[in-house]
Short mmCIF file of C-alpha atoms and ligand atoms in Angstrom, two decimals:
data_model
loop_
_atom_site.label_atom_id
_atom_site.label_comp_id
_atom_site.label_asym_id
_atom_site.label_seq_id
_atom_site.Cartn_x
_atom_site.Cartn_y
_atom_site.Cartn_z
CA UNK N 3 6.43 -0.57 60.23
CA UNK N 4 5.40 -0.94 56.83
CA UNK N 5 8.39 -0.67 53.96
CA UNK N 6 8.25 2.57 51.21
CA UNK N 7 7.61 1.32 48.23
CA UNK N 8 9.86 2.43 45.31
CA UNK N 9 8.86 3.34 42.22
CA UNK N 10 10.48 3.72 38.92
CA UNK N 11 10.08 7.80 37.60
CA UNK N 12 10.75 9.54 34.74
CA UNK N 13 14.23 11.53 35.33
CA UNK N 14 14.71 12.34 31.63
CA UNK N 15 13.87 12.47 28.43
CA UNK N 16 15.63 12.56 24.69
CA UNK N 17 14.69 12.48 20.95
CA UNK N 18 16.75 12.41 18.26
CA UNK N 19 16.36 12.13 14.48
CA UNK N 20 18.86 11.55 11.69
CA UNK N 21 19.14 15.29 9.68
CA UNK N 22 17.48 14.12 5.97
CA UNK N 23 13.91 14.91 5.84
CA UNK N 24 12.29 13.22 3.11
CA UNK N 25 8.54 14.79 2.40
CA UNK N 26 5.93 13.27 0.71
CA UNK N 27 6.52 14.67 -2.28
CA UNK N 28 10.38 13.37 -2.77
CA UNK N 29 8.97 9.78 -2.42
CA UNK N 30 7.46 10.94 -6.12
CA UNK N 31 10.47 10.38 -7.67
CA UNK N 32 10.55 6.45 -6.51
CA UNK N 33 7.24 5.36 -6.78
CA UNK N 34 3.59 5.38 -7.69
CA UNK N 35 2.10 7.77 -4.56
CA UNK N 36 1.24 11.19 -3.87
CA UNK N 37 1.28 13.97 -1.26
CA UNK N 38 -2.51 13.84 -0.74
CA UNK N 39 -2.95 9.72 -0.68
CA UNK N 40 -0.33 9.80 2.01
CA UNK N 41 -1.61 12.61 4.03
CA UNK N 42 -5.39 11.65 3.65
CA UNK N 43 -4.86 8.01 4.56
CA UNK N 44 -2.22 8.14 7.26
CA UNK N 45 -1.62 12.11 8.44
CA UNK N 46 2.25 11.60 7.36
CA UNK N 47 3.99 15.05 5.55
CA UNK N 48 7.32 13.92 6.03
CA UNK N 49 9.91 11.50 7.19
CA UNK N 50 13.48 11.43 8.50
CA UNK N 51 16.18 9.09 7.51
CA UNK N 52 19.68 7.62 7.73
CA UNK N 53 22.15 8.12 5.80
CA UNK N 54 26.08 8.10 5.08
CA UNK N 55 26.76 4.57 7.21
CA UNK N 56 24.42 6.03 10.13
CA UNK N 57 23.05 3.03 11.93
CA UNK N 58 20.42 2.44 14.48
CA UNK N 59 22.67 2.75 17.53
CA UNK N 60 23.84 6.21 16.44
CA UNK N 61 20.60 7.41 16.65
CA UNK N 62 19.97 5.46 20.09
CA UNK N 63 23.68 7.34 21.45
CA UNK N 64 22.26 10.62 20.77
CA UNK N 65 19.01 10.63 22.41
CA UNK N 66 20.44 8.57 25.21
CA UNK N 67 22.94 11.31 25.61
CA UNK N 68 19.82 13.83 26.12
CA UNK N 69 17.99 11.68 28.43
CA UNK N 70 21.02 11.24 30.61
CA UNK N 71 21.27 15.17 30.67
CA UNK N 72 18.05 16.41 31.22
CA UNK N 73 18.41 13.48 33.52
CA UNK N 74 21.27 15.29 35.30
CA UNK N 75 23.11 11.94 35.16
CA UNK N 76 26.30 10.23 33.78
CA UNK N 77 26.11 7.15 31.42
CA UNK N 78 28.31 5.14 34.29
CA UNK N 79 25.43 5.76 36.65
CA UNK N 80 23.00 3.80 34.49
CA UNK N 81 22.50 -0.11 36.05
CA UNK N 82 21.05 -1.63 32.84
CA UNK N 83 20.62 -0.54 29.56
CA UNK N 84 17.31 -1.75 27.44
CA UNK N 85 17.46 -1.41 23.76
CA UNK N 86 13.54 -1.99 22.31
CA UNK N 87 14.06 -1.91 18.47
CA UNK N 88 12.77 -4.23 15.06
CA UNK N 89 15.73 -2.54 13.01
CA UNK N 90 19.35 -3.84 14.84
CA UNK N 91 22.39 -2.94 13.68
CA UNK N 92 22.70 -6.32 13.43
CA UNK N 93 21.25 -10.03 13.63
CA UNK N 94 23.43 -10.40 16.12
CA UNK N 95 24.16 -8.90 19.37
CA UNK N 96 21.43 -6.41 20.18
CA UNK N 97 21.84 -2.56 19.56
CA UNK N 98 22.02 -2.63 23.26
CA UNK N 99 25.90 -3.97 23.29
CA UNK N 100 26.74 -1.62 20.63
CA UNK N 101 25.09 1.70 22.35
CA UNK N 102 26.69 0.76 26.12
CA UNK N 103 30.08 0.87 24.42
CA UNK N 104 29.07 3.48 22.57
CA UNK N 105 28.39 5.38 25.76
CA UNK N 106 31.73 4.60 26.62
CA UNK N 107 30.52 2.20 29.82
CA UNK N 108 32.56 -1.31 30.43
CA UNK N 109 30.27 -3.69 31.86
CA UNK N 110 26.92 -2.07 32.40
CA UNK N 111 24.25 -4.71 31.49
CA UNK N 112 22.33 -4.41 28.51
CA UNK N 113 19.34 -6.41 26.50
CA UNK N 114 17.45 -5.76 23.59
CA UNK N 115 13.80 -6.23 23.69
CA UNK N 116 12.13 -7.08 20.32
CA UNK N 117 8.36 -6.61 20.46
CA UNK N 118 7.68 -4.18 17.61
CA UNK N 119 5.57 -0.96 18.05
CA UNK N 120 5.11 -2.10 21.68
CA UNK N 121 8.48 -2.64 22.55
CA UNK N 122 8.70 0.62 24.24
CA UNK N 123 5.95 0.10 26.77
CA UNK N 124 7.23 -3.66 27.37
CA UNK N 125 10.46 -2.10 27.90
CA UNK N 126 8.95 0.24 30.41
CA UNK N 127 7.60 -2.70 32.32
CA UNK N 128 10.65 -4.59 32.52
CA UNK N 129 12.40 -1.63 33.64
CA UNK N 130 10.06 -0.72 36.39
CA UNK N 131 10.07 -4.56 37.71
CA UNK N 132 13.76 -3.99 38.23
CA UNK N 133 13.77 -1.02 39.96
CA UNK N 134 10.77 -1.51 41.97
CA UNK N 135 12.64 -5.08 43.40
CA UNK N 136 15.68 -2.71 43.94
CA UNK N 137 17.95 -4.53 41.60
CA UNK N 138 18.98 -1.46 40.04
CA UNK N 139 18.17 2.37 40.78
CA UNK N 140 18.42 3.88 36.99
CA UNK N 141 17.64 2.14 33.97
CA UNK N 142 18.23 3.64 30.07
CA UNK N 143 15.11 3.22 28.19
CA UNK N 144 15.89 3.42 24.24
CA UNK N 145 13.34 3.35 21.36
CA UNK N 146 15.48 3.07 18.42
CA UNK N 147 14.94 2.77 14.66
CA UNK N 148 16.61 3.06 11.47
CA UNK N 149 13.33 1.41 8.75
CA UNK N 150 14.79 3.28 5.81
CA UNK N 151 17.09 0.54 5.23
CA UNK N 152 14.69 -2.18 5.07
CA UNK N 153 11.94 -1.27 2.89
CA UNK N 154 11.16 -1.31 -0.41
CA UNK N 155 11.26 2.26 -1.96
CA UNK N 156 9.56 1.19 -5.07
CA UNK N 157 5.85 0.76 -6.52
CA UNK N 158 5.59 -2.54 -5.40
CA UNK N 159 6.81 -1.65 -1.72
CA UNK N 160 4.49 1.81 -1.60
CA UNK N 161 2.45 0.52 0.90
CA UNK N 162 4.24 0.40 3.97
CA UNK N 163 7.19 2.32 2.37
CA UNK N 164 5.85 5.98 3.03
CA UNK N 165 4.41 5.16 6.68
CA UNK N 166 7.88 4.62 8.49
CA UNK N 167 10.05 6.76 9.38
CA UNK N 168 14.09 6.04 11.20
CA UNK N 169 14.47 8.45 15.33
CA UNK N 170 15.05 7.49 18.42
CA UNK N 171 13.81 8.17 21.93
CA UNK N 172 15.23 7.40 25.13
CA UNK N 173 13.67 7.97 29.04
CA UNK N 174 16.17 7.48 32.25
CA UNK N 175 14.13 6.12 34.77
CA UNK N 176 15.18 6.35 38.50
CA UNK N 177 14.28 4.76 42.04
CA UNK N 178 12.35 7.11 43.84
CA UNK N 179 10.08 6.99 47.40
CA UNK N 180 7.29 9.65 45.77
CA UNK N 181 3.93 8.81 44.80
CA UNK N 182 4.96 9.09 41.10
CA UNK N 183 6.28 6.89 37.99
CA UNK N 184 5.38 4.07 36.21
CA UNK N 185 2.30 2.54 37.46
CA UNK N 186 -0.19 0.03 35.87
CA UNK N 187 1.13 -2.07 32.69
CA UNK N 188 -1.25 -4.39 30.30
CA UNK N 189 0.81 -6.42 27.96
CA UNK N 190 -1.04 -8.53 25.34
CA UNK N 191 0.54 -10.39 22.25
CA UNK N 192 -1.30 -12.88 19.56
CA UNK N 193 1.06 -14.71 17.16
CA UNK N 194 -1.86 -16.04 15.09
CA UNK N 195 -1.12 -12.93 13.40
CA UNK N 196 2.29 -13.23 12.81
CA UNK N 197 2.35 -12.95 9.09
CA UNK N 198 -0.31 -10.30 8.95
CA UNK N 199 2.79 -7.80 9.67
CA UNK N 200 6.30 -9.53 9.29
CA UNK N 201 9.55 -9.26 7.58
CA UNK N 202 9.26 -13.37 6.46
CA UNK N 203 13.26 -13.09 5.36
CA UNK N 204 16.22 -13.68 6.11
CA UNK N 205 15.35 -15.95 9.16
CA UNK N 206 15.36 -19.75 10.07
CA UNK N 207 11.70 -20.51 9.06
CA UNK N 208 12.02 -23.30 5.88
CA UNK N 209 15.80 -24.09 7.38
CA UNK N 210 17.20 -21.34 4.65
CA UNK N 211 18.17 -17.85 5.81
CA UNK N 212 17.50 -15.60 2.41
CA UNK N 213 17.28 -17.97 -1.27
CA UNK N 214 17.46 -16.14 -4.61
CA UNK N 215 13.45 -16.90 -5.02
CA UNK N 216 12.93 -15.00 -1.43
CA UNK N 217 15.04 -12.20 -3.26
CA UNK N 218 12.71 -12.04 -5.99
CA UNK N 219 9.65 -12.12 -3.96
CA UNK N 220 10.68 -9.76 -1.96
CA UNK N 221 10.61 -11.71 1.48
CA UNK N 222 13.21 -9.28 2.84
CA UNK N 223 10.98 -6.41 2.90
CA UNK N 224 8.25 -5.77 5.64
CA UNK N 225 4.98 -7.09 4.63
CA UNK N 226 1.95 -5.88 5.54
CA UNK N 227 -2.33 -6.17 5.63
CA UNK N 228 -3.16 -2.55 5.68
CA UNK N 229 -6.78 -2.95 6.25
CA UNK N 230 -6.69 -5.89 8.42
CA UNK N 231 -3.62 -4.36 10.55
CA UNK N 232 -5.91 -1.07 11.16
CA UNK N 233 -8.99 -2.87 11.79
CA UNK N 234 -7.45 -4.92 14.95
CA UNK N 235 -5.27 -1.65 15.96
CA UNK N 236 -8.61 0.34 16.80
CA UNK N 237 -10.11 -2.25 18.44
CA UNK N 238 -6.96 -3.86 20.42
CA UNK N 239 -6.14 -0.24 21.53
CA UNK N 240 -9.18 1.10 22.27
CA UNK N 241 -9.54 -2.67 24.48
CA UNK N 242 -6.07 -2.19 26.45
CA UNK N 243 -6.91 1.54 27.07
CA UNK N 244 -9.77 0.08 29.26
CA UNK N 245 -8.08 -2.34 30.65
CA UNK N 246 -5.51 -0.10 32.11
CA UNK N 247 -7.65 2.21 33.26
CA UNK N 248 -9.85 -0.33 34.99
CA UNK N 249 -6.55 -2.14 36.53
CA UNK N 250 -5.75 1.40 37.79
CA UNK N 251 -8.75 2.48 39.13
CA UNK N 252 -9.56 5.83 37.15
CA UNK N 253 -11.43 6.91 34.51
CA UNK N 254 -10.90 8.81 30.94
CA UNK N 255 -11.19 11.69 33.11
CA UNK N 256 -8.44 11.22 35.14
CA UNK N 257 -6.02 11.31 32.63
CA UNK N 258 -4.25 14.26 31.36
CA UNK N 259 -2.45 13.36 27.98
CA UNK N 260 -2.52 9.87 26.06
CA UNK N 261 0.28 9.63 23.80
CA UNK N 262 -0.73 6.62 21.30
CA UNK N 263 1.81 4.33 19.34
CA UNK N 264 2.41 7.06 15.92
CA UNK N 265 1.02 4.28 13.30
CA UNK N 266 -1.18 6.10 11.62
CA UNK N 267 -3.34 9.66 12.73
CA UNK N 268 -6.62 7.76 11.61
CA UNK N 269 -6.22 4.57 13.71
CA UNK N 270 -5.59 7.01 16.85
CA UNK N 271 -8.74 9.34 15.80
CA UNK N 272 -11.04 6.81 16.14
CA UNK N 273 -9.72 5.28 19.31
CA UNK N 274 -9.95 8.61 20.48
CA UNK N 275 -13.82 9.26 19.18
CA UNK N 276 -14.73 5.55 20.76
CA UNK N 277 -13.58 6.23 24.16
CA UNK N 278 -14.68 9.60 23.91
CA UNK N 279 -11.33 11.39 24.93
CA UNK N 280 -11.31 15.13 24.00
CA UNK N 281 -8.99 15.90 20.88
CA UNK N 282 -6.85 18.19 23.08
CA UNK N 283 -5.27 15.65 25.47
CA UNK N 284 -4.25 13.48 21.97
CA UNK N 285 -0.89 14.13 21.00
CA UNK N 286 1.06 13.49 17.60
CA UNK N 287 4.14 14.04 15.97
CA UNK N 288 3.15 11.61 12.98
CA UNK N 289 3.25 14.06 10.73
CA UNK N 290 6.99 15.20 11.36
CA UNK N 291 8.36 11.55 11.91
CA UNK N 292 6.07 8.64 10.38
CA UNK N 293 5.70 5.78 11.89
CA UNK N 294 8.87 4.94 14.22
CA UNK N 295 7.93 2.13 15.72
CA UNK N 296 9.55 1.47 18.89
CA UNK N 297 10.61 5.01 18.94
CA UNK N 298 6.91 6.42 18.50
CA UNK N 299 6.09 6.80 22.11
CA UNK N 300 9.47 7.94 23.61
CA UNK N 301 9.59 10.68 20.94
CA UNK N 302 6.04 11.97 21.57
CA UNK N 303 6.80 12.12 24.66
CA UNK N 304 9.74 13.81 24.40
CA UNK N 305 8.31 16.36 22.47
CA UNK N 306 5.50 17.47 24.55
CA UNK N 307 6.91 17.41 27.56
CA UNK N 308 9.63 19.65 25.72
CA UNK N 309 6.72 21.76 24.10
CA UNK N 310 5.32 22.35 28.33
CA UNK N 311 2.57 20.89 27.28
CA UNK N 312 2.46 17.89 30.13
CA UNK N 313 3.77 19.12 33.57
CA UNK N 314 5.63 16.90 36.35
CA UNK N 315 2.74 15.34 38.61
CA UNK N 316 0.09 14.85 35.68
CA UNK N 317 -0.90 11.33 34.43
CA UNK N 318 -0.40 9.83 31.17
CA UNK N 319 -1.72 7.37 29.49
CA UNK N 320 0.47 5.45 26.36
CA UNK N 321 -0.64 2.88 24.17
CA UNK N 322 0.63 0.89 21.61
CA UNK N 323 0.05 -2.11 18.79
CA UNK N 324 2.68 -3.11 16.44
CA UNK N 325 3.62 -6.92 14.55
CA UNK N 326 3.11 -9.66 16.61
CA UNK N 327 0.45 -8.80 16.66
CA UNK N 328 1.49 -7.22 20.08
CA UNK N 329 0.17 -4.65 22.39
CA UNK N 330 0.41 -3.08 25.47
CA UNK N 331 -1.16 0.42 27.80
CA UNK N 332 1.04 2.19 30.42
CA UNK N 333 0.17 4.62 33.30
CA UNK N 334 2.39 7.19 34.28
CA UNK N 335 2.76 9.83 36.51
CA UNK N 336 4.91 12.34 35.40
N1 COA R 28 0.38 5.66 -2.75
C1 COA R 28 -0.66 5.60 -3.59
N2 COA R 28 -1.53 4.56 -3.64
C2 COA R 28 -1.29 3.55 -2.77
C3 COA R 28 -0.21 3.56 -1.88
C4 COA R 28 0.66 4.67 -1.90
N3 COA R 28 1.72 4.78 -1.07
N4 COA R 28 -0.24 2.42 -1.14
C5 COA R 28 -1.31 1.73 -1.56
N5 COA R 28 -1.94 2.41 -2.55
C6 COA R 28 -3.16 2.02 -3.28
C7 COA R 28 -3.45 0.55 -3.21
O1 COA R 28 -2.73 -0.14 -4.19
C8 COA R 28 -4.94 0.51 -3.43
O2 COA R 28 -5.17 0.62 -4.81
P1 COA R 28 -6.37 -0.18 -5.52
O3 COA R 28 -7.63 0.32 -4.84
O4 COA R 28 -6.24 0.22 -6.94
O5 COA R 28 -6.11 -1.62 -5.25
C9 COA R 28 -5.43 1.79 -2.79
O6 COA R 28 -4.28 2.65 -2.65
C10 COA R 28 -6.09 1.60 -1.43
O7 COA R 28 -5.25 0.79 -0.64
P2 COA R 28 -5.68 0.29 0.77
O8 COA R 28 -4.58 -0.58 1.33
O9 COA R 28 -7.05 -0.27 0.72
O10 COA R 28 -5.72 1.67 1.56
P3 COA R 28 -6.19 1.97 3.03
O11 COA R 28 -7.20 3.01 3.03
O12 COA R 28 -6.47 0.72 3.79
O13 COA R 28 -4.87 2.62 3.67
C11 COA R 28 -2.98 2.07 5.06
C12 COA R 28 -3.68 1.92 3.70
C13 COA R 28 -1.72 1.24 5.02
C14 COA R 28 -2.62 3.55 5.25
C15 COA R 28 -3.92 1.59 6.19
O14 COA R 28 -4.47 0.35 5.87
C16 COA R 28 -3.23 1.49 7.52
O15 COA R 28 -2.87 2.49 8.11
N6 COA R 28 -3.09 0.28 8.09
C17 COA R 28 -2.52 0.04 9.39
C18 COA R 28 -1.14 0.61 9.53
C19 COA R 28 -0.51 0.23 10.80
O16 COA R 28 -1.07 0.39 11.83
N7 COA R 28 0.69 -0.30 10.65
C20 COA R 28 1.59 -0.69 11.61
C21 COA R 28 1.15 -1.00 12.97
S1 COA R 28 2.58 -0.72 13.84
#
């Protein structure tokens, strides 16, 4: 007799975002940019952020809280808790800690995983591994980010300043015996490219965490190659979207929705137009949110499985690349 396999499925979903929208237009008053150079270049119309002491495991709490619900679940029946996030709360321990006390649990295990815009579908990986060995039977997935705090809101900053965006998304997934949940995973990362997207400062690099001359040059603030970030984001994407389709056996066809890392609307059109997948089954929420990072993914799909747009037993297809450079495809089966 052979054994069932388990599989790790989607139970439940959650999205939250801080209240303060912050549209294109208020950025005006900080800096050198405009409505239509952000919406032309990147799709973004607004943003929300923090504010008032609000840090990034508040935002984690609350759409943990509406995963676990739609979930039908309690926080103490959660086995491990996995925080993916670039923005902690801080250096030191991970947002995970923070949010399992926050959901009022003792001892429930908890890690952060730190790999950028792809942390989410790293995250999903690690969390299907455990379930699928049946170490644990439910596992909190969190995309979390507060960016707001960390850029540069003037001229000199403009450039990634007005592409991010702080939200969170979180996704209980459970043991299960059906044909269903997360299937194949591609992970790729290539630190060659480290400093192509990096906050340099405050780290250990150069044996000083943050000197007055980092200060000036602004080493504390994300840094970024625009061009050279969205050149090797088309073609890394539109790479790992093969590659999990091939490991999985189907073709473009086969899937039903492919929810795409929320970077930038341009980068995802043209991955789109070379793999010829029909505009219809690409989602986006870019506009609403910016760029969230680790919370991208969860969010979208959040949000359209929210809107009835993807139904349980349909396939989805999520990909992401972030700093690292790092990046990764998922199957699912909803
Ligand atoms: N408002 C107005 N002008 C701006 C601006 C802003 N917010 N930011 C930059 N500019 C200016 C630049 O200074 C430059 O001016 P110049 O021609 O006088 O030198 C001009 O706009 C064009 O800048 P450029 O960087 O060449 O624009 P672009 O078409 O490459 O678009 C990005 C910039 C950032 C939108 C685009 O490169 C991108 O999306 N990159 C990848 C983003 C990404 O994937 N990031 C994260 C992965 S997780």
């Amino acid at each position: 007799m052979t054994a069932t396999k388990i599989r790790a499925r989607i139970a439940g979903t959650g999205l939250y975002v801080p209240p303060k929208v912050l549209k294109n237009q208020d950025l005006e008053q900080f800096m050198d940019t405009s409505d239509e150079w952000i919406r032309q270049r990147s799709g973004i119309e607004e943003r929300h952020v923090i504010e008032g002491g609000i840090a990034t495991s508040d935002l984690a709490v609350e759409s943990a809280r509406i995963a676990l619900a739609e979930a039908n679940c309690t926080p103490e029946s959660i086995d491990l808790i996995i925080v993916a996030t670039l923005s902690p709360d801080h250096q030191f321990p991970g947002v995970s800690a923070v949010l399992q006390h926050k959901l009022g649990l003792e001892t429930t295990p908890s890690m952060d995983l730190r790999c950028q815009c792809s942390g989410f579908i790293y995250s999903l990986n690690v969390a299907k591994l455990f379930i699928e060995a049946g170490q644990y039977k439910r596992v909190l997935v969190v995309g979390a980010e507060a960016h707001s705090p960390l850029l540069d809101w003037t001229t000199r900053g403009r450039d990634v300043a007005v592409l991010f965006g702080d939200g969170s998304g979180s996704v209980v997934l459970e043991a299960t015996e059906d044909n269903v949940g997360v299937s194949s995973v591609v992970l790729h990362s290539q630190g060659q490219f480290a400093d192509r997207l990096w906050v340099e400062k405050p780290g250990t690099s150069k044996g000083v965490w943050l000197t007055e001359e980092d200060r000036q040059a602004g080493r504390m603030f994300p840094f970024m190659e625009g061009r050279y970030v969205f050149k090797h984001a088309v073609e890394r994407l539109t790479q790992v979207v093969k590659e999990v389709l091939e490991k999985e056996g189907l073709s473009i066809d086969a899937i039903d929705h492919f929810l795409f890392h929320q970077a930038n609307i341009r980068i995802n059109e043209k991955v789109a137009e070379l793999l010829s997948i029909p505009s219809y089954k690409v989602h986006s929420n870019i506009q609403k949110y910016g760029n969230c990072s680790a919370a991208s993914i969860p969010m979208l799909l959040d949000e359209t499985i929210r809107a009835g747009k993807i139904a349980r037993g349909q396939t989805i297809l999520m990909a992401a690349f972030g700093a690292g450079f790092t990046w990764a495809g998922a199957i699912v089966r909803y």
